[in-house]
Amino acid sequence: MSDAPFIEVCAARKVYGKGARAIPVFDRLDLTVPGGAFMALMGPSGSGKSTLLHAIGGLEQLTAGSISVAGRQIVGKSEAQLARWRAGTIGFIFQFYNLMPMLNAAANIELPLLLLSLSGNERRRRVEAAADLVGISHRLRHRPRALSGGEQQRVAIARAIVSDPPLLLCDEPTGDLDRATSTEVLEILRALSRDLGKTILMVTHDPSAADYADQILTLDKGRLDASRNTA
Ligand code: ADP
């Protein structure tokens, strides 16, 4: 893990809606994530965890405040700029995998590479390398519905890392999995952080999933508290 901040959120404020319908989520929220860290983000339902994760991923605009990722300010960027930036910087991993049902596992993993100008051979090589890293090489020709939840999440992780982004944003990545399969997925995430230096921010409500992280952040009533994980 490096000490240089990789993610810096300063004085972040988020309010959904306006006037009498305004829903304040957080205010004056600061967060620093060092490069290569594996951080868990916990807190009650509705506390704003997904909102914060999406703001860091440039999917949700802040009402006020700033966010920099890898030294780049993302607030105020256009949609097109954000899309290009996301493609090279972030892999997203969701609770329900978000795979394309009509595409087999290899084609799902390949999707982010279609935004880059790579030859078919190079794309194939990268898909195979990513699938190998997460242990799903034997299922590449199957469509998602022929795969178990754990296998689908491996495909989703391979898709998230195939373009080698430095940051992985995970929203309840084990929320739909049984304990044994969750453990396998969390071991993969930990290895991606420890061995490949990926910075990982993972929203979870499961304390045993959070135990895999280096640090646990808790968001509650608009306040963010950090505790070092001693597990
Ligand atoms: P968490 O991930 O911690 O469960 P969320 O970030 O999903 O919390 O939501 C935080 C608050 O913002 C909740 O009160 C939720 O209802 C509200 N919220 C989330 N998204 C929207 C939206 N698009 N429009 C209005 N309110 C929203």
PDB file of C-alpha atoms and ligand atoms in Angstrom:
ATOM      1  CA  MET A   1       0.000   0.000   0.000  1.00  0.00           C
ATOM      2  CA  SER A   2       1.319   3.478  -0.835  1.00  0.00           C
ATOM      3  CA  ASP A   3       0.779   6.471   1.456  1.00  0.00           C
ATOM      4  CA  ALA A   4      -0.027   8.858  -1.398  1.00  0.00           C
ATOM      5  CA  PRO A   5      -3.776   9.485  -1.506  1.00  0.00           C
ATOM      6  CA  PHE A   6      -5.383   7.740  -4.454  1.00  0.00           C
ATOM      7  CA  ILE A   7      -8.914   8.909  -3.718  1.00  0.00           C
ATOM      8  CA  GLU A   8      -9.506  12.272  -2.029  1.00  0.00           C
ATOM      9  CA  VAL A   9     -13.021  13.367  -1.213  1.00  0.00           C
ATOM     10  CA  CYS A  10     -13.197  16.893   0.284  1.00  0.00           C
ATOM     11  CA  ALA A  11     -16.201  18.539   1.924  1.00  0.00           C
ATOM     12  CA  ALA A  12     -18.612  16.385  -0.035  1.00  0.00           C
ATOM     13  CA  ARG A  13     -22.282  17.254   0.189  1.00  0.00           C
ATOM     14  CA  LYS A  14     -25.119  15.350  -1.418  1.00  0.00           C
ATOM     15  CA  VAL A  15     -28.771  16.307  -1.389  1.00  0.00           C
ATOM     16  CA  TYR A  16     -31.263  14.502  -3.617  1.00  0.00           C
ATOM     17  CA  GLY A  17     -34.218  16.597  -4.786  1.00  0.00           C
ATOM     18  CA  LYS A  18     -35.015  20.199  -3.914  1.00  0.00           C
ATOM     19  CA  GLY A  19     -37.036  22.335  -1.503  1.00  0.00           C
ATOM     20  CA  ALA A  20     -39.551  20.502   0.660  1.00  0.00           C
ATOM     21  CA  ARG A  21     -38.662  17.228  -1.095  1.00  0.00           C
ATOM     22  CA  ALA A  22     -34.918  17.537  -0.465  1.00  0.00           C
ATOM     23  CA  ILE A  23     -33.236  14.432   0.938  1.00  0.00           C
ATOM     24  CA  PRO A  24     -29.900  15.352   2.531  1.00  0.00           C
ATOM     25  CA  VAL A  25     -27.550  12.344   2.501  1.00  0.00           C
ATOM     26  CA  PHE A  26     -24.192  13.684   3.743  1.00  0.00           C
ATOM     27  CA  ASP A  27     -22.433  17.005   4.231  1.00  0.00           C
ATOM     28  CA  ARG A  28     -18.800  18.099   4.774  1.00  0.00           C
ATOM     29  CA  LEU A  29     -17.689  14.548   4.258  1.00  0.00           C
ATOM     30  CA  ASP A  30     -13.946  13.930   3.817  1.00  0.00           C
ATOM     31  CA  LEU A  31     -12.271  10.699   2.805  1.00  0.00           C
ATOM     32  CA  THR A  32      -8.730   9.762   1.836  1.00  0.00           C
ATOM     33  CA  VAL A  33      -7.907   6.350   0.410  1.00  0.00           C
ATOM     34  CA  PRO A  34      -4.236   5.484  -0.143  1.00  0.00           C
ATOM     35  CA  GLY A  35      -3.198   3.712  -3.349  1.00  0.00           C
ATOM     36  CA  GLY A  36      -3.399  -0.082  -3.086  1.00  0.00           C
ATOM     37  CA  ALA A  37      -5.693  -0.021  -0.024  1.00  0.00           C
ATOM     38  CA  PHE A  38      -8.602  -2.414   0.359  1.00  0.00           C
ATOM     39  CA  MET A  39     -11.314  -0.465   2.213  1.00  0.00           C
ATOM     40  CA  ALA A  40     -14.724  -1.633   3.347  1.00  0.00           C
ATOM     41  CA  LEU A  41     -17.578   0.874   3.598  1.00  0.00           C
ATOM     42  CA  MET A  42     -20.270  -0.101   6.091  1.00  0.00           C
ATOM     43  CA  GLY A  43     -23.277   1.617   7.668  1.00  0.00           C
ATOM     44  CA  PRO A  44     -27.025   1.287   7.954  1.00  0.00           C
ATOM     45  CA  SER A  45     -29.225   0.989   4.897  1.00  0.00           C
ATOM     46  CA  GLY A  46     -29.948   4.456   3.488  1.00  0.00           C
ATOM     47  CA  SER A  47     -26.852   6.050   5.062  1.00  0.00           C
ATOM     48  CA  GLY A  48     -25.439   6.981   1.643  1.00  0.00           C
ATOM     49  CA  LYS A  49     -22.847   4.248   0.969  1.00  0.00           C
ATOM     50  CA  SER A  50     -23.915   3.631  -2.630  1.00  0.00           C
ATOM     51  CA  THR A  51     -24.259   7.367  -3.236  1.00  0.00           C
ATOM     52  CA  LEU A  52     -20.661   7.923  -2.088  1.00  0.00           C
ATOM     53  CA  LEU A  53     -19.384   4.976  -4.153  1.00  0.00           C
ATOM     54  CA  HIS A  54     -21.222   6.222  -7.243  1.00  0.00           C
ATOM     55  CA  ALA A  55     -19.931   9.777  -6.728  1.00  0.00           C
ATOM     56  CA  ILE A  56     -16.343   8.457  -6.577  1.00  0.00           C
ATOM     57  CA  GLY A  57     -17.046   6.514  -9.771  1.00  0.00           C
ATOM     58  CA  GLY A  58     -18.408   9.631 -11.497  1.00  0.00           C
ATOM     59  CA  LEU A  59     -21.856   8.036 -11.814  1.00  0.00           C
ATOM     60  CA  GLU A  60     -23.523  10.487  -9.411  1.00  0.00           C
ATOM     61  CA  GLN A  61     -22.845  14.244  -9.126  1.00  0.00           C
ATOM     62  CA  LEU A  62     -22.121  15.797  -5.740  1.00  0.00           C
ATOM     63  CA  THR A  63     -24.186  18.810  -4.664  1.00  0.00           C
ATOM     64  CA  ALA A  64     -20.949  20.424  -3.392  1.00  0.00           C
ATOM     65  CA  GLY A  65     -17.369  19.428  -2.660  1.00  0.00           C
ATOM     66  CA  SER A  66     -14.628  17.814  -4.704  1.00  0.00           C
ATOM     67  CA  ILE A  67     -13.370  14.355  -5.550  1.00  0.00           C
ATOM     68  CA  SER A  68     -10.022  13.492  -7.032  1.00  0.00           C
ATOM     69  CA  VAL A  69      -9.041  10.021  -8.166  1.00  0.00           C
ATOM     70  CA  ALA A  70      -5.456   9.251  -9.177  1.00  0.00           C
ATOM     71  CA  GLY A  71      -4.662  12.977  -9.041  1.00  0.00           C
ATOM     72  CA  ARG A  72      -7.534  13.965 -11.330  1.00  0.00           C
ATOM     73  CA  GLN A  73     -10.502  16.097 -10.314  1.00  0.00           C
ATOM     74  CA  ILE A  74     -13.720  14.497 -11.487  1.00  0.00           C
ATOM     75  CA  VAL A  75     -16.251  17.094 -10.376  1.00  0.00           C
ATOM     76  CA  GLY A  76     -17.318  19.328 -13.273  1.00  0.00           C
ATOM     77  CA  LYS A  77     -16.300  16.888 -16.032  1.00  0.00           C
ATOM     78  CA  SER A  78     -18.714  16.249 -18.918  1.00  0.00           C
ATOM     79  CA  GLU A  79     -20.430  12.868 -19.349  1.00  0.00           C
ATOM     80  CA  ALA A  80     -18.194  12.049 -22.334  1.00  0.00           C
ATOM     81  CA  GLN A  81     -15.029  12.953 -20.385  1.00  0.00           C
ATOM     82  CA  LEU A  82     -16.228  10.902 -17.416  1.00  0.00           C
ATOM     83  CA  ALA A  83     -17.006   7.879 -19.606  1.00  0.00           C
ATOM     84  CA  ARG A  84     -13.480   7.924 -21.080  1.00  0.00           C
ATOM     85  CA  TRP A  85     -11.939   8.423 -17.651  1.00  0.00           C
ATOM     86  CA  ARG A  86     -13.995   5.593 -16.112  1.00  0.00           C
ATOM     87  CA  ALA A  87     -13.008   3.170 -18.878  1.00  0.00           C
ATOM     88  CA  GLY A  88      -9.322   3.512 -18.004  1.00  0.00           C
ATOM     89  CA  THR A  89      -9.574   3.993 -14.257  1.00  0.00           C
ATOM     90  CA  ILE A  90     -12.404   2.020 -12.689  1.00  0.00           C
ATOM     91  CA  GLY A  91     -13.802  -1.489 -12.657  1.00  0.00           C
ATOM     92  CA  PHE A  92     -17.286  -1.814 -11.138  1.00  0.00           C
ATOM     93  CA  ILE A  93     -18.498  -4.967  -9.367  1.00  0.00           C
ATOM     94  CA  PHE A  94     -22.184  -5.178  -8.384  1.00  0.00           C
ATOM     95  CA  GLN A  95     -24.258  -7.408  -6.117  1.00  0.00           C
ATOM     96  CA  PHE A  96     -26.242  -8.937  -8.990  1.00  0.00           C
ATOM     97  CA  TYR A  97     -23.278  -9.199 -11.402  1.00  0.00           C
ATOM     98  CA  ASN A  98     -24.941  -7.112 -14.182  1.00  0.00           C
ATOM     99  CA  LEU A  99     -23.822  -9.518 -16.925  1.00  0.00           C
ATOM    100  CA  MET A 100     -25.358  -9.417 -20.424  1.00  0.00           C
ATOM    101  CA  PRO A 101     -27.579 -12.528 -20.585  1.00  0.00           C
ATOM    102  CA  MET A 102     -27.198 -13.068 -24.363  1.00  0.00           C
ATOM    103  CA  LEU A 103     -23.387 -13.020 -24.271  1.00  0.00           C
ATOM    104  CA  ASN A 104     -21.211 -15.870 -23.064  1.00  0.00           C
ATOM    105  CA  ALA A 105     -18.714 -15.325 -20.242  1.00  0.00           C
ATOM    106  CA  ALA A 106     -15.810 -14.499 -22.601  1.00  0.00           C
ATOM    107  CA  ALA A 107     -17.872 -11.878 -24.470  1.00  0.00           C
ATOM    108  CA  ASN A 108     -19.047 -10.352 -21.169  1.00  0.00           C
ATOM    109  CA  ILE A 109     -15.460 -10.089 -19.934  1.00  0.00           C
ATOM    110  CA  GLU A 110     -14.392  -8.569 -23.261  1.00  0.00           C
ATOM    111  CA  LEU A 111     -16.944  -5.709 -23.177  1.00  0.00           C
ATOM    112  CA  PRO A 112     -14.753  -2.982 -21.582  1.00  0.00           C
ATOM    113  CA  LEU A 113     -12.019  -3.742 -24.135  1.00  0.00           C
ATOM    114  CA  LEU A 114     -14.309  -2.746 -27.001  1.00  0.00           C
ATOM    115  CA  LEU A 115     -13.828   0.876 -25.884  1.00  0.00           C
ATOM    116  CA  LEU A 116     -10.073   0.567 -26.497  1.00  0.00           C
ATOM    117  CA  SER A 117      -8.407   0.159 -29.871  1.00  0.00           C
ATOM    118  CA  LEU A 118      -6.973  -3.340 -29.509  1.00  0.00           C
ATOM    119  CA  SER A 119      -6.637  -6.180 -32.014  1.00  0.00           C
ATOM    120  CA  GLY A 120      -8.884  -9.228 -31.678  1.00  0.00           C
ATOM    121  CA  ASN A 121      -5.861 -11.294 -30.643  1.00  0.00           C
ATOM    122  CA  GLU A 122      -4.890  -8.832 -27.929  1.00  0.00           C
ATOM    123  CA  ARG A 123      -8.481  -8.743 -26.645  1.00  0.00           C
ATOM    124  CA  ARG A 124      -8.567 -12.549 -26.512  1.00  0.00           C
ATOM    125  CA  ARG A 125      -5.241 -12.649 -24.686  1.00  0.00           C
ATOM    126  CA  ARG A 126      -6.471 -10.162 -22.068  1.00  0.00           C
ATOM    127  CA  VAL A 127      -9.804 -11.959 -21.598  1.00  0.00           C
ATOM    128  CA  GLU A 128      -7.973 -15.245 -21.017  1.00  0.00           C
ATOM    129  CA  ALA A 129      -5.524 -13.622 -18.571  1.00  0.00           C
ATOM    130  CA  ALA A 130      -8.343 -11.986 -16.549  1.00  0.00           C
ATOM    131  CA  ALA A 131     -10.400 -15.209 -16.533  1.00  0.00           C
ATOM    132  CA  ASP A 132      -7.344 -17.151 -15.398  1.00  0.00           C
ATOM    133  CA  LEU A 133      -6.713 -14.708 -12.527  1.00  0.00           C
ATOM    134  CA  VAL A 134     -10.190 -15.263 -11.095  1.00  0.00           C
ATOM    135  CA  GLY A 135     -10.376 -19.007 -11.866  1.00  0.00           C
ATOM    136  CA  ILE A 136     -13.161 -18.989 -14.468  1.00  0.00           C
ATOM    137  CA  SER A 137     -11.216 -20.111 -17.581  1.00  0.00           C
ATOM    138  CA  HIS A 138     -13.133 -23.401 -17.745  1.00  0.00           C
ATOM    139  CA  ARG A 139     -16.524 -21.654 -18.168  1.00  0.00           C
ATOM    140  CA  LEU A 140     -15.769 -19.036 -20.824  1.00  0.00           C
ATOM    141  CA  ARG A 141     -18.171 -20.441 -23.447  1.00  0.00           C
ATOM    142  CA  HIS A 142     -21.190 -20.480 -21.114  1.00  0.00           C
ATOM    143  CA  ARG A 143     -23.868 -17.822 -20.843  1.00  0.00           C
ATOM    144  CA  PRO A 144     -24.597 -16.333 -17.399  1.00  0.00           C
ATOM    145  CA  ARG A 145     -27.756 -18.403 -16.815  1.00  0.00           C
ATOM    146  CA  ALA A 146     -25.687 -21.603 -17.024  1.00  0.00           C
ATOM    147  CA  LEU A 147     -23.364 -20.330 -14.277  1.00  0.00           C
ATOM    148  CA  SER A 148     -23.735 -20.349 -10.473  1.00  0.00           C
ATOM    149  CA  GLY A 149     -23.839 -17.044  -8.575  1.00  0.00           C
ATOM    150  CA  GLY A 150     -20.192 -17.435  -7.577  1.00  0.00           C
ATOM    151  CA  GLU A 151     -19.165 -18.169 -11.157  1.00  0.00           C
ATOM    152  CA  GLN A 152     -21.134 -15.156 -12.420  1.00  0.00           C
ATOM    153  CA  GLN A 153     -19.387 -12.939  -9.879  1.00  0.00           C
ATOM    154  CA  ARG A 154     -15.997 -14.297 -11.041  1.00  0.00           C
ATOM    155  CA  VAL A 155     -16.963 -13.343 -14.602  1.00  0.00           C
ATOM    156  CA  ALA A 156     -17.992  -9.889 -13.355  1.00  0.00           C
ATOM    157  CA  ILE A 157     -14.665  -9.467 -11.536  1.00  0.00           C
ATOM    158  CA  ALA A 158     -12.771 -10.572 -14.663  1.00  0.00           C
ATOM    159  CA  ARG A 159     -14.759  -7.957 -16.648  1.00  0.00           C
ATOM    160  CA  ALA A 160     -13.879  -5.330 -14.015  1.00  0.00           C
ATOM    161  CA  ILE A 161     -10.127  -6.024 -14.223  1.00  0.00           C
ATOM    162  CA  VAL A 162      -9.726  -6.864 -17.928  1.00  0.00           C
ATOM    163  CA  SER A 163      -8.662  -3.339 -18.911  1.00  0.00           C
ATOM    164  CA  ASP A 164      -6.341  -3.213 -15.872  1.00  0.00           C
ATOM    165  CA  PRO A 165      -7.943  -0.238 -14.055  1.00  0.00           C
ATOM    166  CA  PRO A 166      -6.198   0.828 -10.829  1.00  0.00           C
ATOM    167  CA  LEU A 167      -9.488   1.168  -8.877  1.00  0.00           C
ATOM    168  CA  LEU A 168     -12.254  -1.369  -8.185  1.00  0.00           C
ATOM    169  CA  LEU A 169     -15.561  -0.090  -6.792  1.00  0.00           C
ATOM    170  CA  CYS A 170     -17.673  -2.923  -5.385  1.00  0.00           C
ATOM    171  CA  ASP A 171     -21.279  -2.550  -4.220  1.00  0.00           C
ATOM    172  CA  GLU A 172     -22.237  -5.522  -1.991  1.00  0.00           C
ATOM    173  CA  PRO A 173     -20.200  -7.944  -4.148  1.00  0.00           C
ATOM    174  CA  THR A 174     -21.033 -10.898  -1.878  1.00  0.00           C
ATOM    175  CA  GLY A 175     -24.616  -9.845  -1.041  1.00  0.00           C
ATOM    176  CA  ASP A 176     -26.150 -12.580  -3.196  1.00  0.00           C
ATOM    177  CA  LEU A 177     -23.695 -15.375  -2.349  1.00  0.00           C
ATOM    178  CA  ASP A 178     -23.515 -18.095   0.306  1.00  0.00           C
ATOM    179  CA  ARG A 179     -20.751 -18.018   2.906  1.00  0.00           C
ATOM    180  CA  ALA A 180     -18.324 -20.392   1.145  1.00  0.00           C
ATOM    181  CA  THR A 181     -18.682 -18.638  -2.213  1.00  0.00           C
ATOM    182  CA  SER A 182     -18.408 -15.209  -0.556  1.00  0.00           C
ATOM    183  CA  THR A 183     -15.121 -16.308   0.968  1.00  0.00           C
ATOM    184  CA  GLU A 184     -13.786 -17.287  -2.467  1.00  0.00           C
ATOM    185  CA  VAL A 185     -14.797 -13.930  -3.969  1.00  0.00           C
ATOM    186  CA  LEU A 186     -13.288 -11.996  -1.037  1.00  0.00           C
ATOM    187  CA  GLU A 187     -10.024 -13.961  -1.351  1.00  0.00           C
ATOM    188  CA  ILE A 188      -9.891 -12.914  -5.014  1.00  0.00           C
ATOM    189  CA  LEU A 189     -10.457  -9.240  -4.095  1.00  0.00           C
ATOM    190  CA  ARG A 190      -7.795  -9.396  -1.382  1.00  0.00           C
ATOM    191  CA  ALA A 191      -5.313 -10.939  -3.838  1.00  0.00           C
ATOM    192  CA  LEU A 192      -6.077  -8.212  -6.400  1.00  0.00           C
ATOM    193  CA  SER A 193      -5.207  -5.611  -3.771  1.00  0.00           C
ATOM    194  CA  ARG A 194      -2.144  -7.359  -2.288  1.00  0.00           C
ATOM    195  CA  ASP A 195      -0.616  -8.856  -5.432  1.00  0.00           C
ATOM    196  CA  LEU A 196      -1.649  -6.423  -8.155  1.00  0.00           C
ATOM    197  CA  GLY A 197      -1.868  -3.219  -6.081  1.00  0.00           C
ATOM    198  CA  LYS A 198      -5.494  -2.510  -6.970  1.00  0.00           C
ATOM    199  CA  THR A 199      -7.209   0.078  -4.778  1.00  0.00           C
ATOM    200  CA  ILE A 200     -10.541  -1.377  -3.682  1.00  0.00           C
ATOM    201  CA  LEU A 201     -13.534   0.321  -2.085  1.00  0.00           C
ATOM    202  CA  MET A 202     -16.210  -2.208  -1.146  1.00  0.00           C
ATOM    203  CA  VAL A 203     -19.657  -1.413   0.221  1.00  0.00           C
ATOM    204  CA  THR A 204     -20.892  -4.248   2.419  1.00  0.00           C
ATOM    205  CA  HIS A 205     -23.320  -4.825   5.274  1.00  0.00           C
ATOM    206  CA  ASP A 206     -21.559  -8.062   6.223  1.00  0.00           C
ATOM    207  CA  PRO A 207     -18.940  -7.681   9.007  1.00  0.00           C
ATOM    208  CA  SER A 208     -17.158 -10.881   7.970  1.00  0.00           C
ATOM    209  CA  ALA A 209     -16.785  -9.514   4.427  1.00  0.00           C
ATOM    210  CA  ALA A 210     -15.481  -6.220   5.848  1.00  0.00           C
ATOM    211  CA  ASP A 211     -12.877  -8.209   7.812  1.00  0.00           C
ATOM    212  CA  TYR A 212     -11.057  -8.856   4.532  1.00  0.00           C
ATOM    213  CA  ALA A 213     -10.357  -5.147   4.136  1.00  0.00           C
ATOM    214  CA  ASP A 214      -7.337  -3.252   5.544  1.00  0.00           C
ATOM    215  CA  GLN A 215      -9.616  -0.599   6.943  1.00  0.00           C
ATOM    216  CA  ILE A 216     -13.314  -0.326   7.724  1.00  0.00           C
ATOM    217  CA  LEU A 217     -15.173   2.943   7.164  1.00  0.00           C
ATOM    218  CA  THR A 218     -18.579   3.432   8.704  1.00  0.00           C
ATOM    219  CA  LEU A 219     -21.037   5.953   7.300  1.00  0.00           C
ATOM    220  CA  ASP A 220     -23.874   6.827   9.653  1.00  0.00           C
ATOM    221  CA  LYS A 221     -26.048   9.955   9.878  1.00  0.00           C
ATOM    222  CA  GLY A 222     -23.775  11.731   7.397  1.00  0.00           C
ATOM    223  CA  ARG A 223     -20.586  11.022   9.410  1.00  0.00           C
ATOM    224  CA  LEU A 224     -17.738   8.842   8.204  1.00  0.00           C
ATOM    225  CA  ASP A 225     -15.593   7.083  10.814  1.00  0.00           C
ATOM    226  CA  ALA A 226     -12.555   4.959  10.069  1.00  0.00           C
ATOM    227  CA  SER A 227     -11.226   2.042  12.078  1.00  0.00           C
ATOM    228  CA  ARG A 228      -8.171  -0.013  11.220  1.00  0.00           C
ATOM    229  CA  ASN A 229      -9.021  -3.640  10.743  1.00  0.00           C
ATOM    230  CA  THR A 230      -7.222  -5.864  13.209  1.00  0.00           C
ATOM    231  CA  ALA A 231      -8.761  -9.139  11.968  1.00  0.00           C
TER     232      ALA A 231
HETATM  233  P1  ADP B   1     -27.076   3.015   1.181  1.00  0.00           P
HETATM  234  O1  ADP B   1     -26.245   2.580  -0.005  1.00  0.00           O
HETATM  235  O2  ADP B   1     -26.252   3.314   2.398  1.00  0.00           O
HETATM  236  O3  ADP B   1     -28.198   2.056   1.496  1.00  0.00           O
HETATM  237  P2  ADP B   1     -28.019   5.084  -0.621  1.00  0.00           P
HETATM  238  O4  ADP B   1     -26.786   5.816  -1.025  1.00  0.00           O
HETATM  239  O5  ADP B   1     -28.592   4.104  -1.580  1.00  0.00           O
HETATM  240  O6  ADP B   1     -27.773   4.410   0.809  1.00  0.00           O
HETATM  241  O7  ADP B   1     -29.164   6.132  -0.283  1.00  0.00           O
HETATM  242  C1  ADP B   1     -28.987   7.218   0.644  1.00  0.00           C
HETATM  243  C2  ADP B   1     -30.274   8.045   0.729  1.00  0.00           C
HETATM  244  O8  ADP B   1     -30.494   8.709  -0.517  1.00  0.00           O
HETATM  245  C3  ADP B   1     -31.521   7.212   0.992  1.00  0.00           C
HETATM  246  O9  ADP B   1     -32.376   7.985   1.805  1.00  0.00           O
HETATM  247  C4  ADP B   1     -32.119   7.028  -0.380  1.00  0.00           C
HETATM  248  O10 ADP B   1     -33.521   6.858  -0.324  1.00  0.00           O
HETATM  249  C5  ADP B   1     -31.754   8.329  -1.063  1.00  0.00           C
HETATM  250  N1  ADP B   1     -31.563   8.181  -2.515  1.00  0.00           N
HETATM  251  C6  ADP B   1     -30.699   7.348  -3.140  1.00  0.00           C
HETATM  252  N2  ADP B   1     -30.755   7.515  -4.483  1.00  0.00           N
HETATM  253  C7  ADP B   1     -31.720   8.456  -4.704  1.00  0.00           C
HETATM  254  C8  ADP B   1     -32.255   9.082  -5.876  1.00  0.00           C
HETATM  255  N3  ADP B   1     -31.808   8.773  -7.105  1.00  0.00           N
HETATM  256  N4  ADP B   1     -33.212  10.016  -5.715  1.00  0.00           N
HETATM  257  C9  ADP B   1     -33.654  10.365  -4.488  1.00  0.00           C
HETATM  258  N5  ADP B   1     -33.191   9.831  -3.337  1.00  0.00           N
HETATM  259  C10 ADP B   1     -32.229   8.893  -3.438  1.00  0.00           C
END
